[in-house]
Amino acid sequence: MKHMKKAAAMMLAALTIASCSDNNKFTVEGQIDNAKDSVLYFENVGLEGVNVLDSVKLGDKGDFTFRQEAPGAPEFYRLRIADQIINVSIDSTETVQIKGSYPAMASNYTVSGSDNCEKIKELALKQMDLQSRVIAIQKSPSLSISAANDSIQHIIAAYKEDVKRNYIYKEPMKAYSYFALFQAIGSYLIFNPNSDKDDIKAFAAVATSWDTYYPHAERGQNLHNIAIKGMKNQRIIASQNRDLEVDASKVSEAGVFDIALVDNKGQERHLTDLKGKVVLLDFHIFALNDSPARIIMLRELYDKYQQQGFEVYQVSLDPDEHFWKQQTAALPWISVRDADGVNSQRLMLYNIQTVPDFFLIDRDNNLVKRAAQITDIEAEIKKLL
């Protein structure tokens, strides 16, 4: 009898432990239509990168259920099939239901069980719309580069005001406000505390709220670090802006914002010194997977037209200087590197939203067209030569 009581007690203890364990988990469940045999990944979007937590091969109905240990503070996850992504945030042990339809599930889905996830969906759809409008402006053949840049800056500024007023400053303690801070168009951060002092205020507002609501959260400390770094950079940025104002004054004379950077041989090279040549101004990252194919394309153009007055001024945004020098050692054109990388003020001057990107400059140092406005690069070069 004693043994039976002991076994019953052990079973009860095990059930209690299992129940407690289950109570400390969150659930993300639902259906993805039209995705039979596709692999649906459940991933954590952490401070150090994206990690796959679980996955499932979807059946006829597209049902899925993912359960994970509840975080101690708001954390971010995503559902992904190929390049289609649905972002979610989890506060504790909630159950979030998502119903989507592939192959456009990133925009075609419903979510319930979490106000934060609903707001994140709103923000994601807003960002997609903004990106579509930016691309449409960039590709418009009727707009000059200057007019296109003005239009893009206008709609981005309006977007930021909307998001700050209706999301970030409205409830800065919420996970969706944190999510809003890190939205991007390609590699271009919409809110960039490294280049905009007003954006520092947005980061600081969320950081302060997270201090109150989640005092030991690593993400809150990360926000503080970003805001502090941005504030420390203000004197440097102010100095850079004064230099850029001087460079900007040259536009009336040269028709292009000058770039002065050191090349892979240690020599300072000015973009405006190339007046008299047709120049392809290229913003590039050699660490990208498609870099080799792009370099081959540029090499063919350079070899074909260099003798006729064609030049390439290539600005690398790679963080590793040694790697950049290795990659450019055998290139025949002008190769310079911007140590500020994707946070460079020059990207803002030229309104670069994604990298790679390029511009064509005529013999009088006038910006003629950017990549989005060009369908046949060789034909455009020949016209300018």
XYZ file of N, CA, C and O in Angstrom, residues 53-201:
596
model
N 13.652 28.488 -34.144
C 13.262 27.784 -32.928
C 12.530 26.486 -33.234
O 12.652 25.513 -32.501
N 11.759 26.489 -34.320
C 10.951 25.312 -34.659
C 10.518 25.436 -36.114
O 10.633 26.513 -36.718
N 10.016 24.346 -36.665
C 9.508 24.378 -38.038
C 8.519 23.245 -38.222
O 8.498 22.278 -37.449
N 7.696 23.361 -39.240
C 6.724 22.316 -39.546
C 6.455 22.316 -41.052
O 6.427 23.380 -41.692
N 6.303 21.126 -41.591
C 5.890 20.999 -42.989
C 4.375 21.020 -43.024
O 3.711 20.172 -42.406
N 3.809 21.989 -43.712
C 2.361 22.203 -43.683
C 1.626 21.153 -44.507
O 2.089 20.734 -45.571
N 0.450 20.780 -43.984
C -0.390 19.816 -44.684
C -1.464 20.497 -45.514
O -1.380 21.691 -45.823
N -2.493 19.748 -45.854
C -3.577 20.257 -46.704
C -4.241 21.494 -46.107
O -4.539 22.453 -46.815
N -4.496 21.472 -44.807
C -5.206 22.581 -44.161
C -4.270 23.718 -43.741
O -4.738 24.803 -43.412
N -2.988 23.439 -43.727
C -2.031 24.484 -43.338
C -1.991 24.774 -41.859
O -1.520 25.833 -41.440
N -2.479 23.816 -41.023
C -2.498 24.039 -39.573
C -1.083 24.026 -38.988
O -0.220 23.262 -39.427
N -0.875 24.840 -37.977
C 0.406 24.833 -37.273
C 0.195 25.256 -35.818
O -0.739 25.997 -35.504
N 1.064 24.777 -34.957
C 1.091 25.195 -33.556
C 2.544 25.202 -33.091
O 3.253 24.200 -33.230
N 2.972 26.351 -32.578
C 4.309 26.459 -32.006
C 4.173 26.880 -30.539
O 3.426 27.809 -30.226
N 4.912 26.202 -29.653
C 4.898 26.540 -28.236
C 6.338 26.695 -27.773
O 7.208 25.891 -28.098
N 6.579 27.776 -27.011
C 7.914 28.067 -26.526
C 7.837 28.635 -25.114
O 6.781 29.099 -24.674
N 8.972 28.616 -24.432
C 9.043 29.200 -23.091
C 8.743 30.696 -23.154
O 9.239 31.411 -24.027
N 7.924 31.154 -22.221
C 7.532 32.569 -22.205
C 8.737 33.442 -21.842
O 9.510 33.103 -20.953
N 8.889 34.572 -22.518
C 9.998 35.478 -22.199
C 9.697 36.289 -20.940
O 8.537 36.458 -20.556
N 10.738 36.809 -20.304
C 10.551 37.623 -19.110
C 10.162 39.049 -19.423
O 9.689 39.780 -18.550
N 10.374 39.460 -20.662
C 10.019 40.800 -21.149
C 9.606 40.642 -22.612
O 9.855 39.596 -23.216
N 8.940 41.628 -23.181
C 8.499 41.494 -24.572
C 9.628 41.040 -25.501
O 10.738 41.563 -25.443
N 9.317 40.062 -26.332
C 10.297 39.510 -27.260
C 9.655 39.387 -28.638
O 8.427 39.393 -28.775
N 10.492 39.285 -29.658
C 9.997 39.320 -31.036
C 10.297 38.019 -31.764
O 11.386 37.444 -31.633
N 9.310 37.588 -32.525
C 9.391 36.332 -33.268
C 8.810 36.570 -34.663
O 8.221 37.616 -34.946
N 8.971 35.569 -35.504
C 8.364 35.685 -36.825
C 8.050 34.311 -37.389
O 8.738 33.326 -37.102
N 6.997 34.261 -38.193
C 6.661 33.096 -39.000
C 7.187 33.361 -40.398
O 7.003 34.457 -40.946
N 7.831 32.358 -41.000
C 8.439 32.591 -42.311
C 8.285 31.382 -43.212
O 8.563 30.254 -42.810
N 7.842 31.636 -44.443
C 7.938 30.673 -45.539
C 8.705 31.385 -46.650
O 8.253 32.409 -47.167
N 9.880 30.862 -46.992
C 10.741 31.518 -47.988
C 10.990 32.962 -47.547
O 11.467 33.201 -46.456
N 10.603 33.950 -48.392
C 10.844 35.351 -48.023
C 9.586 36.040 -47.509
O 9.572 37.252 -47.324
N 8.536 35.270 -47.272
C 7.294 35.835 -46.734
C 7.324 35.744 -45.207
O 7.456 34.652 -44.638
N 7.180 36.890 -44.545
C 7.375 36.967 -43.095
C 6.197 37.635 -42.400
O 5.685 38.657 -42.876
N 5.778 37.047 -41.295
C 4.787 37.654 -40.411
C 5.471 37.867 -39.059
O 5.931 36.908 -38.425
N 5.557 39.105 -38.613
C 6.201 39.432 -37.346
C 5.196 39.387 -36.208
O 4.052 39.839 -36.360
N 5.632 38.859 -35.061
C 4.789 38.835 -33.864
C 5.634 39.218 -32.661
O 6.861 39.077 -32.676
N 4.961 39.707 -31.629
C 5.644 39.962 -30.356
C 4.904 39.187 -29.273
O 3.694 38.963 -29.359
N 5.671 38.770 -28.278
C 5.115 38.004 -27.171
C 5.506 38.686 -25.869
O 6.683 38.996 -25.644
N 4.512 38.909 -24.989
C 4.775 39.523 -23.690
C 4.986 38.480 -22.600
O 5.852 38.627 -21.755
N 4.158 37.417 -22.618
C 4.283 36.417 -21.554
C 3.778 35.065 -22.042
O 4.440 34.411 -22.841
N 2.589 34.660 -21.588
C 2.098 33.316 -21.907
C 0.861 33.350 -22.796
O 0.037 32.442 -22.749
N 0.708 34.381 -23.577
C -0.489 34.492 -24.395
C -0.542 33.472 -25.524
O 0.467 32.853 -25.868
N -1.714 33.324 -26.100
C -1.903 32.506 -27.302
C -2.285 33.433 -28.439
O -3.272 34.177 -28.343
N -1.509 33.409 -29.496
C -1.740 34.269 -30.658
C -2.200 33.397 -31.824
O -1.568 32.382 -32.132
N -3.313 33.785 -32.431
C -3.831 33.052 -33.587
C -3.579 33.844 -34.868
O -3.886 35.047 -34.926
N -3.038 33.164 -35.845
C -2.733 33.811 -37.126
C -3.284 32.952 -38.253
O -3.065 31.738 -38.295
N -3.994 33.602 -39.164
C -4.495 32.932 -40.365
C -4.015 33.732 -41.567
O -4.291 34.926 -41.677
N -3.291 33.055 -42.453
C -2.743 33.734 -43.621
C -2.927 32.921 -44.874
O -3.403 31.782 -44.842
N -2.548 33.527 -45.981
C -2.655 32.862 -47.273
C -1.364 33.063 -48.050
O -0.929 34.201 -48.264
N -0.750 31.977 -48.419
C 0.482 32.015 -49.189
C 0.135 32.114 -50.677
O -0.914 31.632 -51.090
N 0.940 32.780 -51.527
C 2.303 33.241 -51.291
C 2.442 34.696 -50.827
O 3.557 35.213 -50.800
N 1.338 35.357 -50.476
C 1.438 36.760 -50.054
C 1.061 36.906 -48.587
O 0.412 37.866 -48.191
N 1.500 35.952 -47.769
C 1.053 35.954 -46.373
C 1.603 37.129 -45.582
O 1.033 37.500 -44.545
N 2.687 37.750 -46.025
C 3.256 38.881 -45.297
C 2.269 40.036 -45.186
O 2.318 40.817 -44.232
N 1.386 40.159 -46.152
C 0.377 41.224 -46.126
C -1.042 40.678 -46.022
O -1.954 41.395 -45.633
N -1.220 39.405 -46.353
C -2.551 38.813 -46.381
C -2.723 37.848 -45.209
O -2.636 36.636 -45.362
N -2.946 38.429 -44.028
C -3.160 37.588 -42.857
C -3.995 38.337 -41.822
O -4.095 39.566 -41.853
N -4.583 37.576 -40.899
C -5.297 38.154 -39.763
C -4.627 37.653 -38.483
O -4.039 36.567 -38.454
N -4.715 38.445 -37.437
C -4.106 38.064 -36.168
C -5.060 38.412 -35.036
O -5.743 39.436 -35.069
N -5.122 37.548 -34.032
C -5.952 37.802 -32.856
C -5.235 37.264 -31.626
O -4.317 36.443 -31.723
N -5.676 37.747 -30.458
C -5.079 37.297 -29.218
C -3.990 38.205 -28.689
O -3.472 37.983 -27.592
N -3.635 39.253 -29.457
C -2.569 40.153 -29.021
C -2.738 41.517 -29.670
O -2.654 41.646 -30.893
N -2.985 42.525 -28.827
C -3.077 43.891 -29.357
C -1.763 44.330 -29.988
O -1.755 45.025 -31.005
N -0.638 43.929 -29.382
C 0.663 44.289 -29.928
C 0.847 43.735 -31.338
O 1.360 44.422 -32.224
N 0.453 42.489 -31.531
C 0.608 41.867 -32.853
C -0.278 42.540 -33.895
O 0.094 42.644 -35.063
N -1.450 42.997 -33.464
C -2.328 43.722 -34.397
C -1.690 45.041 -34.817
O -1.743 45.433 -35.986
N -1.073 45.735 -33.854
C -0.401 46.994 -34.174
C 0.824 46.757 -35.053
O 1.133 47.550 -35.944
N 1.536 45.672 -34.789
C 2.698 45.341 -35.618
C 2.266 45.075 -37.053
O 2.948 45.474 -38.010
N 1.121 44.425 -37.211
C 0.598 44.221 -38.569
C 0.310 45.570 -39.227
O 0.653 45.784 -40.400
N -0.334 46.480 -38.511
C -0.606 47.815 -39.059
C 0.685 48.487 -39.529
O 0.757 49.045 -40.625
N 1.709 48.419 -38.687
C 2.991 49.055 -39.020
C 3.644 48.378 -40.216
O 4.228 49.054 -41.081
N 3.565 47.066 -40.273
C 4.170 46.335 -41.395
C 3.500 46.716 -42.713
O 4.176 46.919 -43.732
N 2.176 46.833 -42.705
C 1.455 47.210 -43.919
C 1.776 48.649 -44.319
O 1.912 48.967 -45.509
N 1.910 49.520 -43.337
C 2.284 50.906 -43.619
C 3.676 50.969 -44.259
O 3.902 51.713 -45.214
N 4.606 50.194 -43.705
C 5.963 50.183 -44.237
C 5.992 49.643 -45.663
O 6.718 50.150 -46.518
N 5.212 48.599 -45.946
C 5.144 48.047 -47.304
C 4.616 49.090 -48.285
O 5.115 49.227 -49.408
N 3.595 49.821 -47.850
C 3.031 50.870 -48.712
C 4.056 51.970 -48.961
O 4.208 52.451 -50.092
N 4.781 52.355 -47.904
C 5.822 53.377 -48.057
C 6.890 52.920 -49.035
O 7.303 53.677 -49.924
N 7.333 51.688 -48.898
C 8.373 51.176 -49.787
C 7.897 51.145 -51.232
O 8.660 51.488 -52.151
N 6.656 50.763 -51.452
C 6.105 50.738 -52.814
C 6.091 52.135 -53.419
O 6.409 52.325 -54.597
N 5.729 53.136 -52.606
C 5.686 54.509 -53.110
C 7.087 55.036 -53.416
O 7.298 55.734 -54.409
N 8.052 54.667 -52.561
C 9.435 55.087 -52.808
C 9.942 54.497 -54.108
O 10.555 55.194 -54.933
N 9.701 53.214 -54.324
C 10.155 52.555 -55.546
C 9.498 53.176 -56.774
O 10.145 53.395 -57.807
N 8.202 53.476 -56.666
C 7.491 54.086 -57.801
C 8.089 55.448 -58.154
O 8.247 55.782 -59.333
N 8.421 56.229 -57.147
C 9.040 57.547 -57.401
C 10.413 57.379 -58.030
O 10.767 58.074 -58.982
N 11.203 56.445 -57.515
C 12.545 56.225 -58.050
C 12.512 55.806 -59.516
O 13.396 56.156 -60.299
N 11.485 55.053 -59.892
C 11.396 54.536 -61.254
C 10.705 55.492 -62.218
O 10.664 55.234 -63.422
N 10.166 56.573 -61.707
C 9.418 57.502 -62.554
C 10.339 58.183 -63.569
O 11.262 58.914 -63.181
N 10.113 57.975 -64.850
C 10.965 58.602 -65.871
C 10.713 60.098 -66.029
O 11.528 60.810 -66.613
N 9.611 60.576 -65.478
C 9.255 61.985 -65.651
C 9.872 62.880 -64.579
O 9.810 64.114 -64.680
N 10.475 62.270 -63.548
C 11.047 63.056 -62.460
C 12.568 63.110 -62.566
O 13.215 62.096 -62.823
N 13.121 64.288 -62.349
C 14.572 64.410 -62.260
C 15.023 63.782 -60.942
O 14.214 63.536 -60.043
N 16.314 63.532 -60.810
C 16.822 62.951 -59.562
C 16.512 63.862 -58.386
O 16.092 63.416 -57.318
N 16.687 65.150 -58.574
C 16.425 66.105 -57.501
C 14.960 66.084 -57.090
O 14.636 66.050 -55.899
N 14.061 66.086 -58.093
C 12.629 66.075 -57.789
C 12.225 64.763 -57.123
O 11.419 64.744 -56.185
N 12.798 63.652 -57.588
C 12.495 62.351 -56.998
C 12.963 62.297 -55.547
O 12.233 61.836 -54.667
N 14.175 62.783 -55.297
C 14.697 62.787 -53.927
C 13.839 63.642 -52.999
O 13.562 63.259 -51.853
N 13.401 64.806 -53.490
C 12.548 65.670 -52.681
C 11.238 64.973 -52.327
O 10.763 65.041 -51.183
N 10.658 64.303 -53.323
C 9.392 63.604 -53.098
C 9.554 62.465 -52.100
O 8.710 62.273 -51.213
N 10.648 61.726 -52.231
C 10.894 60.606 -51.319
C 11.101 61.098 -49.893
O 10.532 60.552 -48.944
N 11.902 62.145 -49.733
C 12.134 62.682 -48.395
C 10.844 63.193 -47.773
O 10.629 63.068 -46.557
N 9.974 63.764 -48.596
C 8.689 64.285 -48.108
C 7.808 63.159 -47.580
O 7.241 63.268 -46.478
N 7.684 62.065 -48.323
C 6.789 60.995 -47.882
C 7.385 60.234 -46.691
O 6.651 59.751 -45.830
N 8.716 60.131 -46.627
C 9.338 59.486 -45.474
C 9.133 60.337 -44.216
O 8.829 59.819 -43.137
N 9.286 61.652 -44.351
C 9.076 62.550 -43.213
C 7.635 62.456 -42.706
O 7.388 62.422 -41.495
N 6.677 62.404 -43.638
C 5.270 62.288 -43.253
C 5.010 60.946 -42.563
O 4.252 60.874 -41.576
N 5.637 59.900 -43.061
C 5.488 58.575 -42.455
C 6.008 58.586 -41.016
O 5.356 58.084 -40.094
N 7.171 59.180 -40.814
C 7.778 59.216 -39.485
C 6.903 59.990 -38.499
O 6.743 59.574 -37.335
N 6.344 61.101 -38.934
C 5.476 61.881 -38.051
C 4.249 61.091 -37.647
O 3.823 61.116 -36.487
N 3.676 60.367 -38.610
C 2.506 59.543 -38.336
C 2.841 58.458 -37.315
O 2.123 58.271 -36.321
N 3.946 57.755 -37.533
C 4.320 56.643 -36.657
C 4.702 57.155 -35.262
O 4.345 56.544 -34.251
N 5.419 58.266 -35.205
C 5.788 58.807 -33.893
C 4.545 59.232 -33.104
O 4.428 58.935 -31.907
N 3.630 59.920 -33.778
C 2.447 60.457 -33.085
C 1.478 59.342 -32.676
O 0.962 59.341 -31.552
N 1.221 58.406 -33.578
C 0.161 57.426 -33.350
C 0.632 56.088 -32.778
O -0.209 55.254 -32.415
N 1.922 55.904 -32.705
C 2.432 54.629 -32.191
C 3.503 54.846 -31.112
O 3.276 54.538 -29.949
N 4.646 55.406 -31.486
C 5.794 55.462 -30.574
C 5.513 56.303 -29.343
O 5.647 55.846 -28.203
N 5.096 57.561 -29.533
C 4.871 58.442 -28.382
C 3.536 58.170 -27.698
O 3.355 58.530 -26.532
N 2.636 57.523 -28.400
C 1.329 57.227 -27.813
C 1.446 56.180 -26.719
O 0.863 56.332 -25.634
N 2.188 55.112 -26.970
C 2.391 54.050 -25.976
C 3.822 53.531 -26.084
O 4.065 52.426 -26.575
N 4.784 54.297 -25.610
C 6.191 53.917 -25.793
C 6.597 52.646 -25.047
O 7.641 52.075 -25.348
N 5.777 52.215 -24.084
C 6.124 51.010 -23.332
C 5.749 49.732 -24.081
O 6.135 48.635 -23.685
N 5.026 49.849 -25.167
C 4.523 48.690 -25.893
C 5.582 48.095 -26.823
O 6.457 48.802 -27.337
N 5.440 46.804 -27.066
C 6.373 46.117 -27.962
C 6.281 46.662 -29.384
O 7.285 46.739 -30.099
N 5.079 47.077 -29.802
C 4.954 47.574 -31.172
C 5.693 48.894 -31.369
O 6.147 49.203 -32.478
N 5.842 49.681 -30.300
C 6.618 50.921 -30.408
C 8.096 50.617 -30.613
O 8.783 51.280 -31.390
N 8.582 49.612 -29.891
C 9.963 49.150 -30.102
C 10.135 48.677 -31.544
O 11.111 49.015 -32.211
N 9.181 47.876 -32.022
C 9.221 47.359 -33.391
C 9.283 48.495 -34.412
O 10.037 48.429 -35.389
N 8.520 49.551 -34.167
C 8.462 50.675 -35.110
C 9.819 51.341 -35.282
O 10.153 51.824 -36.375
N 10.621 51.381 -34.219
C 11.919 52.052 -34.275
C 12.871 51.422 -35.279
O 13.778 52.085 -35.779
N 12.685 50.145 -35.567
C 13.654 49.426 -36.387
C 13.116 49.073 -37.777
O 13.673 48.206 -38.466
N 12.067 49.760 -38.203
C 11.588 49.548 -39.566
C 12.587 50.112 -40.568
O 13.314 51.069 -40.283
N 12.615 49.507 -41.739
C 13.594 49.925 -42.747
C 13.014 49.799 -44.142
O 12.032 49.081 -44.371
N 13.609 50.539 -45.067
C 13.345 50.355 -46.499
C 14.636 49.822 -47.077
O 15.611 50.558 -47.245
N 14.669 48.534 -47.365
C 15.922 47.920 -47.777
C 16.908 47.994 -46.632
O 16.642 47.541 -45.523
N 18.064 48.611 -46.866
C 19.081 48.771 -45.809
C 18.994 50.142 -45.143
O 19.808 50.465 -44.275
N 17.999 50.938 -45.507
C 17.863 52.307 -45.003
C 16.927 52.317 -43.805
O 15.737 52.016 -43.922
N 17.458 52.626 -42.610
C 16.632 52.728 -41.416
C 15.746 53.967 -41.500
O 16.234 55.069 -41.739
N 14.452 53.783 -41.317
C 13.534 54.918 -41.367
C 13.799 55.853 -40.189
O 13.863 57.071 -40.347
N 13.954 55.276 -38.998
C 14.354 56.050 -37.823
C 15.832 55.766 -37.572
O 16.196 54.647 -37.220
N 16.669 56.773 -37.771
C 18.112 56.566 -37.684
C 18.728 57.538 -36.676
O 18.990 58.698 -37.005
N 18.968 57.076 -35.451
C 19.518 57.969 -34.426
C 20.955 58.392 -34.699
O 21.470 59.293 -34.045
N 21.613 57.737 -35.648
C 22.976 58.138 -35.995
C 23.011 59.375 -36.878
O 24.071 59.988 -37.046
N 21.874 59.748 -37.441
C 21.877 60.876 -38.363
C 20.768 61.886 -38.116
O 20.730 62.919 -38.776
N 19.874 61.603 -37.177
C 18.731 62.498 -36.947
C 18.506 62.649 -35.438
O 18.149 61.684 -34.755
N 18.712 63.859 -34.921
C 18.572 64.076 -33.471
C 17.132 63.879 -33.003
O 16.905 63.500 -31.843
N 16.144 64.123 -33.877
C 14.754 63.875 -33.489
C 14.477 62.387 -33.328
O 13.640 61.987 -32.508
N 15.186 61.569 -34.095
C 15.020 60.123 -33.970
C 15.615 59.621 -32.660
O 15.136 58.634 -32.088
N 16.642 60.297 -32.173
C 17.217 59.939 -30.867
C 16.144 60.084 -29.789
O 16.041 59.262 -28.877
N 15.330 61.134 -29.885
C 14.268 61.356 -28.901
C 13.281 60.195 -28.894
O 12.796 59.795 -27.826
